Coordinates of N, CA, C and O in Angstrom, one line a residue:
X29 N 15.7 12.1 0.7 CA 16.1 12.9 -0.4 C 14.8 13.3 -1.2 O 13.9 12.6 -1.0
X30 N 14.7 14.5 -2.0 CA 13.7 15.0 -2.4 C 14.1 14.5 -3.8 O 15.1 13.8 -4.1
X31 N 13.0 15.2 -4.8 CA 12.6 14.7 -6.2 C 12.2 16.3 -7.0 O 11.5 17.2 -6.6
X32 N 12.9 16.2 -8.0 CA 12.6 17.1 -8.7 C 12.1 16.6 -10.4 O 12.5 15.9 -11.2
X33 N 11.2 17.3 -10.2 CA 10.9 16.8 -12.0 C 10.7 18.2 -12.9 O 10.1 19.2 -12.3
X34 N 11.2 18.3 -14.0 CA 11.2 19.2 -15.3 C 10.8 18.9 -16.2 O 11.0 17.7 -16.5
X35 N 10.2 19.6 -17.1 CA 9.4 19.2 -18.3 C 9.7 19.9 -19.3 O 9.5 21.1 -19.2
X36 N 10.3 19.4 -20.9 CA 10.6 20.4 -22.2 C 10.0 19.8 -23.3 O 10.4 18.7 -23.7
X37 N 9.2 20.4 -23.8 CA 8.4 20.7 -24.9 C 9.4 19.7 -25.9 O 10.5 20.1 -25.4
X38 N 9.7 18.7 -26.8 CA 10.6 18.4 -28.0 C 9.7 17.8 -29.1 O 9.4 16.7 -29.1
X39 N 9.3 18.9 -30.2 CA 8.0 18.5 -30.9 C 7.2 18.6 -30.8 O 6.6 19.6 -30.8
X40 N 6.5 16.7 -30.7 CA 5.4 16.2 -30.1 C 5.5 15.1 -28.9 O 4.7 14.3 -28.5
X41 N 7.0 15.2 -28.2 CA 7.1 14.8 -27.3 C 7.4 15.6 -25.8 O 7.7 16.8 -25.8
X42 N 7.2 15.1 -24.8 CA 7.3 15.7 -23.6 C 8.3 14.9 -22.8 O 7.9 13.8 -22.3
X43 N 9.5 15.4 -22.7 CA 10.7 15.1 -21.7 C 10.6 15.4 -20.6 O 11.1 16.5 -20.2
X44 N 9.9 14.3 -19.4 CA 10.0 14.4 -18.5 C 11.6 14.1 -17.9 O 11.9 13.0 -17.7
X45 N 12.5 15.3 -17.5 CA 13.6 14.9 -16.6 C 13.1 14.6 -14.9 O 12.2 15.4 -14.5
X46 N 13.6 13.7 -14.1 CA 13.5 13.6 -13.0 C 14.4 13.2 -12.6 O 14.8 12.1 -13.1
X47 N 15.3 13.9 -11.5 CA 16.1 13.4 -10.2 C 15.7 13.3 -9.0 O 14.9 14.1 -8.5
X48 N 16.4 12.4 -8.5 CA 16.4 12.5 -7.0 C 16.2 10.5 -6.7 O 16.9 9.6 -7.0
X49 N 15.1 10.7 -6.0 CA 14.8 8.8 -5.2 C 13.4 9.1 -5.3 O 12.7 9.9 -4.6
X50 N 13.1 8.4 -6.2 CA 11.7 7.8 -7.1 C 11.2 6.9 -5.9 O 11.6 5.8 -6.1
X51 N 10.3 7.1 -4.5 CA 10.1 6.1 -3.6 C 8.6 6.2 -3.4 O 7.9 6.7 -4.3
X52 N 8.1 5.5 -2.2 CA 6.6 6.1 -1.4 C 6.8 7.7 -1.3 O 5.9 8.5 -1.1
X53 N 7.6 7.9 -1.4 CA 7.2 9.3 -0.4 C 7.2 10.6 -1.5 O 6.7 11.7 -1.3
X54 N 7.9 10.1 -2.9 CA 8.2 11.2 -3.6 C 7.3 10.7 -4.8 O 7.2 11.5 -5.7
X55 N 6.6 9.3 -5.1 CA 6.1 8.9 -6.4 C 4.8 9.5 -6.5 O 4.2 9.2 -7.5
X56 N 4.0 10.3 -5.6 CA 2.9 11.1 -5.9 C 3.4 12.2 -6.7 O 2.9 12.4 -7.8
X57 N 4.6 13.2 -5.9 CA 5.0 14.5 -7.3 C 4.8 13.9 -8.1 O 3.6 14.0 -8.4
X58 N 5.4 13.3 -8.6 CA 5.5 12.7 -10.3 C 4.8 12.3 -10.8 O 5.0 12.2 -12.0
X59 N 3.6 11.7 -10.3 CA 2.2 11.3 -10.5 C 1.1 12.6 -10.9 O 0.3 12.6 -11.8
X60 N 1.5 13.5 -10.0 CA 0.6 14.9 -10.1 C 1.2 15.6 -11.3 O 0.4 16.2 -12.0
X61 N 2.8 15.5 -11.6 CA 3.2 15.7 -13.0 C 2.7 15.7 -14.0 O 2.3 16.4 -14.9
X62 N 2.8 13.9 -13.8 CA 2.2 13.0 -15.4 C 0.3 13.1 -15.5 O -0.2 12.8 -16.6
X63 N -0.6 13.4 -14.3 CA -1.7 13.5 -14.6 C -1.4 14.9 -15.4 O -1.3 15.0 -16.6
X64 N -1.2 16.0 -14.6 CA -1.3 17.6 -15.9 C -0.8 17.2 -16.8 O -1.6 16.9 -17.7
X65 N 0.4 16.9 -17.0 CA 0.5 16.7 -18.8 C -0.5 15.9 -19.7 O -0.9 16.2 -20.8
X66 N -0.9 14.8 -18.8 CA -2.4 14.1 -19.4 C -3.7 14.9 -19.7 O -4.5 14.4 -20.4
X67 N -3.9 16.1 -19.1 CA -4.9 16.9 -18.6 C -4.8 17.8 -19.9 O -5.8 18.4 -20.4
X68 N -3.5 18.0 -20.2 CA -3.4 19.2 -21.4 C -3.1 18.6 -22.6 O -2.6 19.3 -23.5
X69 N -3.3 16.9 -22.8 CA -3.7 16.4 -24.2 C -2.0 16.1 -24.6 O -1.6 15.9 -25.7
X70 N -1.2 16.0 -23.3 CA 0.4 15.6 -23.5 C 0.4 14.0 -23.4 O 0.6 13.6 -22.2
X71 N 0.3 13.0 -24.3 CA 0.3 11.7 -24.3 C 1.5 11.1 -25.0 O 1.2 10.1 -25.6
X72 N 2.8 11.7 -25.2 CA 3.9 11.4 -25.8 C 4.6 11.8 -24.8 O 4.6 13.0 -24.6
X73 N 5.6 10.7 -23.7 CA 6.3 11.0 -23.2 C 7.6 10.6 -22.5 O 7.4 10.1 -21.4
X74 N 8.4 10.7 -22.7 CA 9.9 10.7 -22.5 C 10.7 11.1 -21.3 O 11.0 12.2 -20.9
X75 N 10.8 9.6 -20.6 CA 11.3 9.9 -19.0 C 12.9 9.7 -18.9 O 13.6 8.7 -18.9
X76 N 13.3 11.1 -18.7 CA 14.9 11.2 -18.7 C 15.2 10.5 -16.9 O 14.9 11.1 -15.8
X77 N 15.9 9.0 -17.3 CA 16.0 9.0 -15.7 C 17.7 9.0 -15.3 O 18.2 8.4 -14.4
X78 N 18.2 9.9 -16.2 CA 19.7 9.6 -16.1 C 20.2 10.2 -14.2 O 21.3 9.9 -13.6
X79 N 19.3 10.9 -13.7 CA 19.7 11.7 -12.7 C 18.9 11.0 -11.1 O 19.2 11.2 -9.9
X80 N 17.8 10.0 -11.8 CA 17.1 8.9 -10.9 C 18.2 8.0 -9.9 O 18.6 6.8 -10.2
X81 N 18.5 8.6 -8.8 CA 19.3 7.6 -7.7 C 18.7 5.9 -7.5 O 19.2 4.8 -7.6
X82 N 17.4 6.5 -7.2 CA 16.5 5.2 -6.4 C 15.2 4.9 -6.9 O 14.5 5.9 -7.0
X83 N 14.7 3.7 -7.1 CA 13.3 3.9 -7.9 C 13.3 2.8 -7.4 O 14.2 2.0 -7.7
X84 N 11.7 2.8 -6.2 CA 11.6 1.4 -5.6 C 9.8 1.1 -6.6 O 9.5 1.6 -7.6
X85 N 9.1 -0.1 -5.8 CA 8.4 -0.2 -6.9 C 7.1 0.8 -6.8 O 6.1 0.3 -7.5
X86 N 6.8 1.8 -6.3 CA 6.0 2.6 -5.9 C 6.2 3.2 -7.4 O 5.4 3.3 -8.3
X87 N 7.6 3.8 -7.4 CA 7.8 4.8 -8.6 C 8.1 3.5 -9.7 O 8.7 3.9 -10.7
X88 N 7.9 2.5 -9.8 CA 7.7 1.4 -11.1 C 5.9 1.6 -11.4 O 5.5 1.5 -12.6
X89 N 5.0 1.9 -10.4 CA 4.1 1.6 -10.7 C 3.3 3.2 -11.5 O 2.3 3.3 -12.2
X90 N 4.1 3.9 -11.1 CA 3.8 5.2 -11.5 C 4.3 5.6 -13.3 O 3.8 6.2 -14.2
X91 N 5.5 4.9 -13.3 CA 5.7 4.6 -15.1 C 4.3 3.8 -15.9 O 3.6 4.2 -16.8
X92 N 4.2 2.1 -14.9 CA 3.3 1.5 -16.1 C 1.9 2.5 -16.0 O 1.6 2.7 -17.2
X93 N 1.0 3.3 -15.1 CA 0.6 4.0 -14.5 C 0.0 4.6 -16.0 O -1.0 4.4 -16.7
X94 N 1.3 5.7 -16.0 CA 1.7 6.6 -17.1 C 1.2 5.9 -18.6 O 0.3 6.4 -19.3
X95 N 1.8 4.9 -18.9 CA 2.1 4.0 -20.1 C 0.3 3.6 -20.4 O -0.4 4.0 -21.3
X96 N 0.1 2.8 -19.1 CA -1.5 2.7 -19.4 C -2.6 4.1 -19.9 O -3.8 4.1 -20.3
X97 N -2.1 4.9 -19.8 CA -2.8 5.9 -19.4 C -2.5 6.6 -21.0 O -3.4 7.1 -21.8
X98 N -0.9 6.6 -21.1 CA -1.0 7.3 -22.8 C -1.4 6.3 -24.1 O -1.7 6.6 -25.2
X99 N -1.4 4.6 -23.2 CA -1.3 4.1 -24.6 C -3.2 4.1 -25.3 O -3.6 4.0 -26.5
X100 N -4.2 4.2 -23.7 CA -5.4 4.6 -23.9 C -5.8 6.1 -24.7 O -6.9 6.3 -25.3
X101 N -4.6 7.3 -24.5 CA -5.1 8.0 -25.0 C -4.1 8.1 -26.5 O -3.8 9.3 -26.9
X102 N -3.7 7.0 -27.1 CA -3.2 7.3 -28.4 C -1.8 7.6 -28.3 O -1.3 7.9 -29.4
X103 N -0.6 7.8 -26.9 CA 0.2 8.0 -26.7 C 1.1 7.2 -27.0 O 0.9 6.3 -27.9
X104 N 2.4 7.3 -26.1 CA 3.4 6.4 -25.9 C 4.5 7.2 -24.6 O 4.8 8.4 -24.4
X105 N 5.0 5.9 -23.8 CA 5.9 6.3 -22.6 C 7.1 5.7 -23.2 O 7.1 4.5 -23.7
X106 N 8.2 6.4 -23.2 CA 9.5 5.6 -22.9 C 10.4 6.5 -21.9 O 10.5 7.6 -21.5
X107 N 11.1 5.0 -21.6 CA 11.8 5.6 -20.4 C 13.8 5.4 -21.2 O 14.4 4.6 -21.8
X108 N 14.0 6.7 -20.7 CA 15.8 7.0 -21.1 C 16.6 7.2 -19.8 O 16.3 7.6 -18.7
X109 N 17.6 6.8 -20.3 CA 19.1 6.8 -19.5 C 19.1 6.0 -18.3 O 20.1 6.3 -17.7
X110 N 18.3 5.1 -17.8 CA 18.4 5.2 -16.3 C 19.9 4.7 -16.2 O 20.5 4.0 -17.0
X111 N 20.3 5.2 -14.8 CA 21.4 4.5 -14.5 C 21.4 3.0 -13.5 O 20.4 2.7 -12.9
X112 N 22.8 2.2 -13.5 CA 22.6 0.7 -13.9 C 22.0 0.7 -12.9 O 21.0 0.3 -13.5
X113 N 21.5 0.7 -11.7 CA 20.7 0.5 -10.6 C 19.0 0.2 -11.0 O 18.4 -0.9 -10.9
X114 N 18.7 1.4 -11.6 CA 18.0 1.8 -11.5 C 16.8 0.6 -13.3 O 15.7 0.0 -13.3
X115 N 18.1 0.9 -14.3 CA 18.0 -0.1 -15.1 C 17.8 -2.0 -14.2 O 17.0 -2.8 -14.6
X116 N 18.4 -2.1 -13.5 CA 18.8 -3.6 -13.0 C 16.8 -3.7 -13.0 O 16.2 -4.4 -13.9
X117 N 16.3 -3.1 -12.0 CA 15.0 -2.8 -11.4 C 14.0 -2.9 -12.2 O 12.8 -3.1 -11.9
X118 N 14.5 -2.7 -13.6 CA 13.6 -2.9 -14.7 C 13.9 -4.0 -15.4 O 12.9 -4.3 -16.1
X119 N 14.9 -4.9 -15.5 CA 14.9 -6.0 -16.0 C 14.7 -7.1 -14.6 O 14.6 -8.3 -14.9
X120 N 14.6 -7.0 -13.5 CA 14.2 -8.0 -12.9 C 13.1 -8.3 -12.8 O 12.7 -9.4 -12.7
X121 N 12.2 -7.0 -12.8 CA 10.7 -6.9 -12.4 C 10.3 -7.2 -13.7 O 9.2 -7.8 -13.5
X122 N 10.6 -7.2 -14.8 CA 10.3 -7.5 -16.0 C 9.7 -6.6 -16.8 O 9.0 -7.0 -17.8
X123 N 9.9 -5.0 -16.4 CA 8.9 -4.2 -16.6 C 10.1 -3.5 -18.4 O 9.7 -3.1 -19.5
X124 N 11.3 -3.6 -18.0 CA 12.1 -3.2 -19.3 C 11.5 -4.4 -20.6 O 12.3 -4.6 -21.5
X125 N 10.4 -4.9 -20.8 CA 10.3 -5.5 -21.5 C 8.7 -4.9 -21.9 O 8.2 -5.1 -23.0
X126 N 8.1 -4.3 -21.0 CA 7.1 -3.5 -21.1 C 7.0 -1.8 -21.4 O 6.1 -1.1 -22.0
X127 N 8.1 -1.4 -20.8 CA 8.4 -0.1 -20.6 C 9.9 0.0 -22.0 O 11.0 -0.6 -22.1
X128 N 9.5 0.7 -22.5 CA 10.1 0.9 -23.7 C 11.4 1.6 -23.2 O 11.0 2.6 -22.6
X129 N 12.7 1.6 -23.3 CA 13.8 1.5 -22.4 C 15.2 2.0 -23.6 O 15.7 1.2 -24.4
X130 N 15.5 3.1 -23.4 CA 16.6 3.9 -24.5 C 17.6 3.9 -23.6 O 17.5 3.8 -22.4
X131 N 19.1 4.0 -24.4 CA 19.8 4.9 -23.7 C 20.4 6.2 -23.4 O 21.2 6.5 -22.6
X132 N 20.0 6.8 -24.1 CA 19.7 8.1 -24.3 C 18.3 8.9 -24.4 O 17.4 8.4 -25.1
X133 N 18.2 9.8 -24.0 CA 17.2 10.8 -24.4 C 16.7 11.0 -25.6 O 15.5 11.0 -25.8
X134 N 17.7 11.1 -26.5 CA 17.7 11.7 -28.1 C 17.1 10.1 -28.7 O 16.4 10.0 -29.7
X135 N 17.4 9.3 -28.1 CA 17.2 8.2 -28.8 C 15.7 7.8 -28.5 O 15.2 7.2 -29.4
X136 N 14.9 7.9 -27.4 CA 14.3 7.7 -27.0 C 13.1 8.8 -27.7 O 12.0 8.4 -28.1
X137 N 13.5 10.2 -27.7 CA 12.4 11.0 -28.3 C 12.6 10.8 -29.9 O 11.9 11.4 -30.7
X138 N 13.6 9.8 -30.5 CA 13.2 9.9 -32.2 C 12.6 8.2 -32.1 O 12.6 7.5 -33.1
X139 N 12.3 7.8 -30.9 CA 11.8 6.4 -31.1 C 12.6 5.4 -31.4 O 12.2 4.4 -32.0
X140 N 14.1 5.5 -31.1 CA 15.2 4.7 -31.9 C 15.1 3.3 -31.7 O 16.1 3.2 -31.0
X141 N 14.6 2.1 -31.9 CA 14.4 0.8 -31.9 C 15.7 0.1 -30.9 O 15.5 -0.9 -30.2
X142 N 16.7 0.8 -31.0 CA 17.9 -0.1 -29.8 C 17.4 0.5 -28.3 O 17.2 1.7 -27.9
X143 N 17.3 -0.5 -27.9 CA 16.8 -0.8 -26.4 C 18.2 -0.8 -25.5 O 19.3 -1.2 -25.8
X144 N 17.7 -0.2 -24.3 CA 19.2 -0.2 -23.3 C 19.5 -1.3 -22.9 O 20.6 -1.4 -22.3
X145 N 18.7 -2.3 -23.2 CA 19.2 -3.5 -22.0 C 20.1 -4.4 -23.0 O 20.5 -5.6 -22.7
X146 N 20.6 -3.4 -24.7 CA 21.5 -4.8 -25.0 C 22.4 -4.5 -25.2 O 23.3 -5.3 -25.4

């Protein structure tokens, strides 16, 4: 399965949507994504994963990846909507406790303190 990623302007945040299966094979797109938006001084960013089927740990490493990368440049990553799979993957790895984790988009681009995992 392929990977699509989209990107919308909200403010001072950047809503990365991505569908598809987040794996080896597709976690470089999204990598090449999140470097240009890095490149053009985009360090606020919001990963819509409501449409994310599969996310093995290639595409886990490509979030903290991100997260290191904005929190060096004054940014911030949070990750929205995933669905429960995709969520499970983040509380086992223990990265939903690193990876700032909404359930919603809207909630996630106004910063909203309730976390998905409660």
């Amino acid at each position: 399965m392929s990977l699509t990623v989209h990107t919308e302007q909200r403010g001072d945040v950047v809503v990365v949507s991505v569908a598809g299966e987040l794996d080896m094979a597709t976690a470089p797109q999204l990598q090449d994504q999140i470097t240009d938006l890095l490149d053009k001084g985009r360090s606020r960013l919001v990963f819509d994963l409501a449409e994310v089927s599969f996310c093995d740990s290639t595409g886990l490493s490509v979030f903290v990846r991100a997260k290191n990368s904005c929190d060096e440049a004054g940014g911030v990553v949070r990750l929205a909507a995933p669905q429960r799979g995709v969520l499970r993957i983040l509380e086992v790895s223990g990265l939903v406790e690193v990876l700032q984790t909404y359930p919603t988009v809207e909630q996630a681009v106004a910063g909203d303190p309730t976390p998905a995992s409660s």
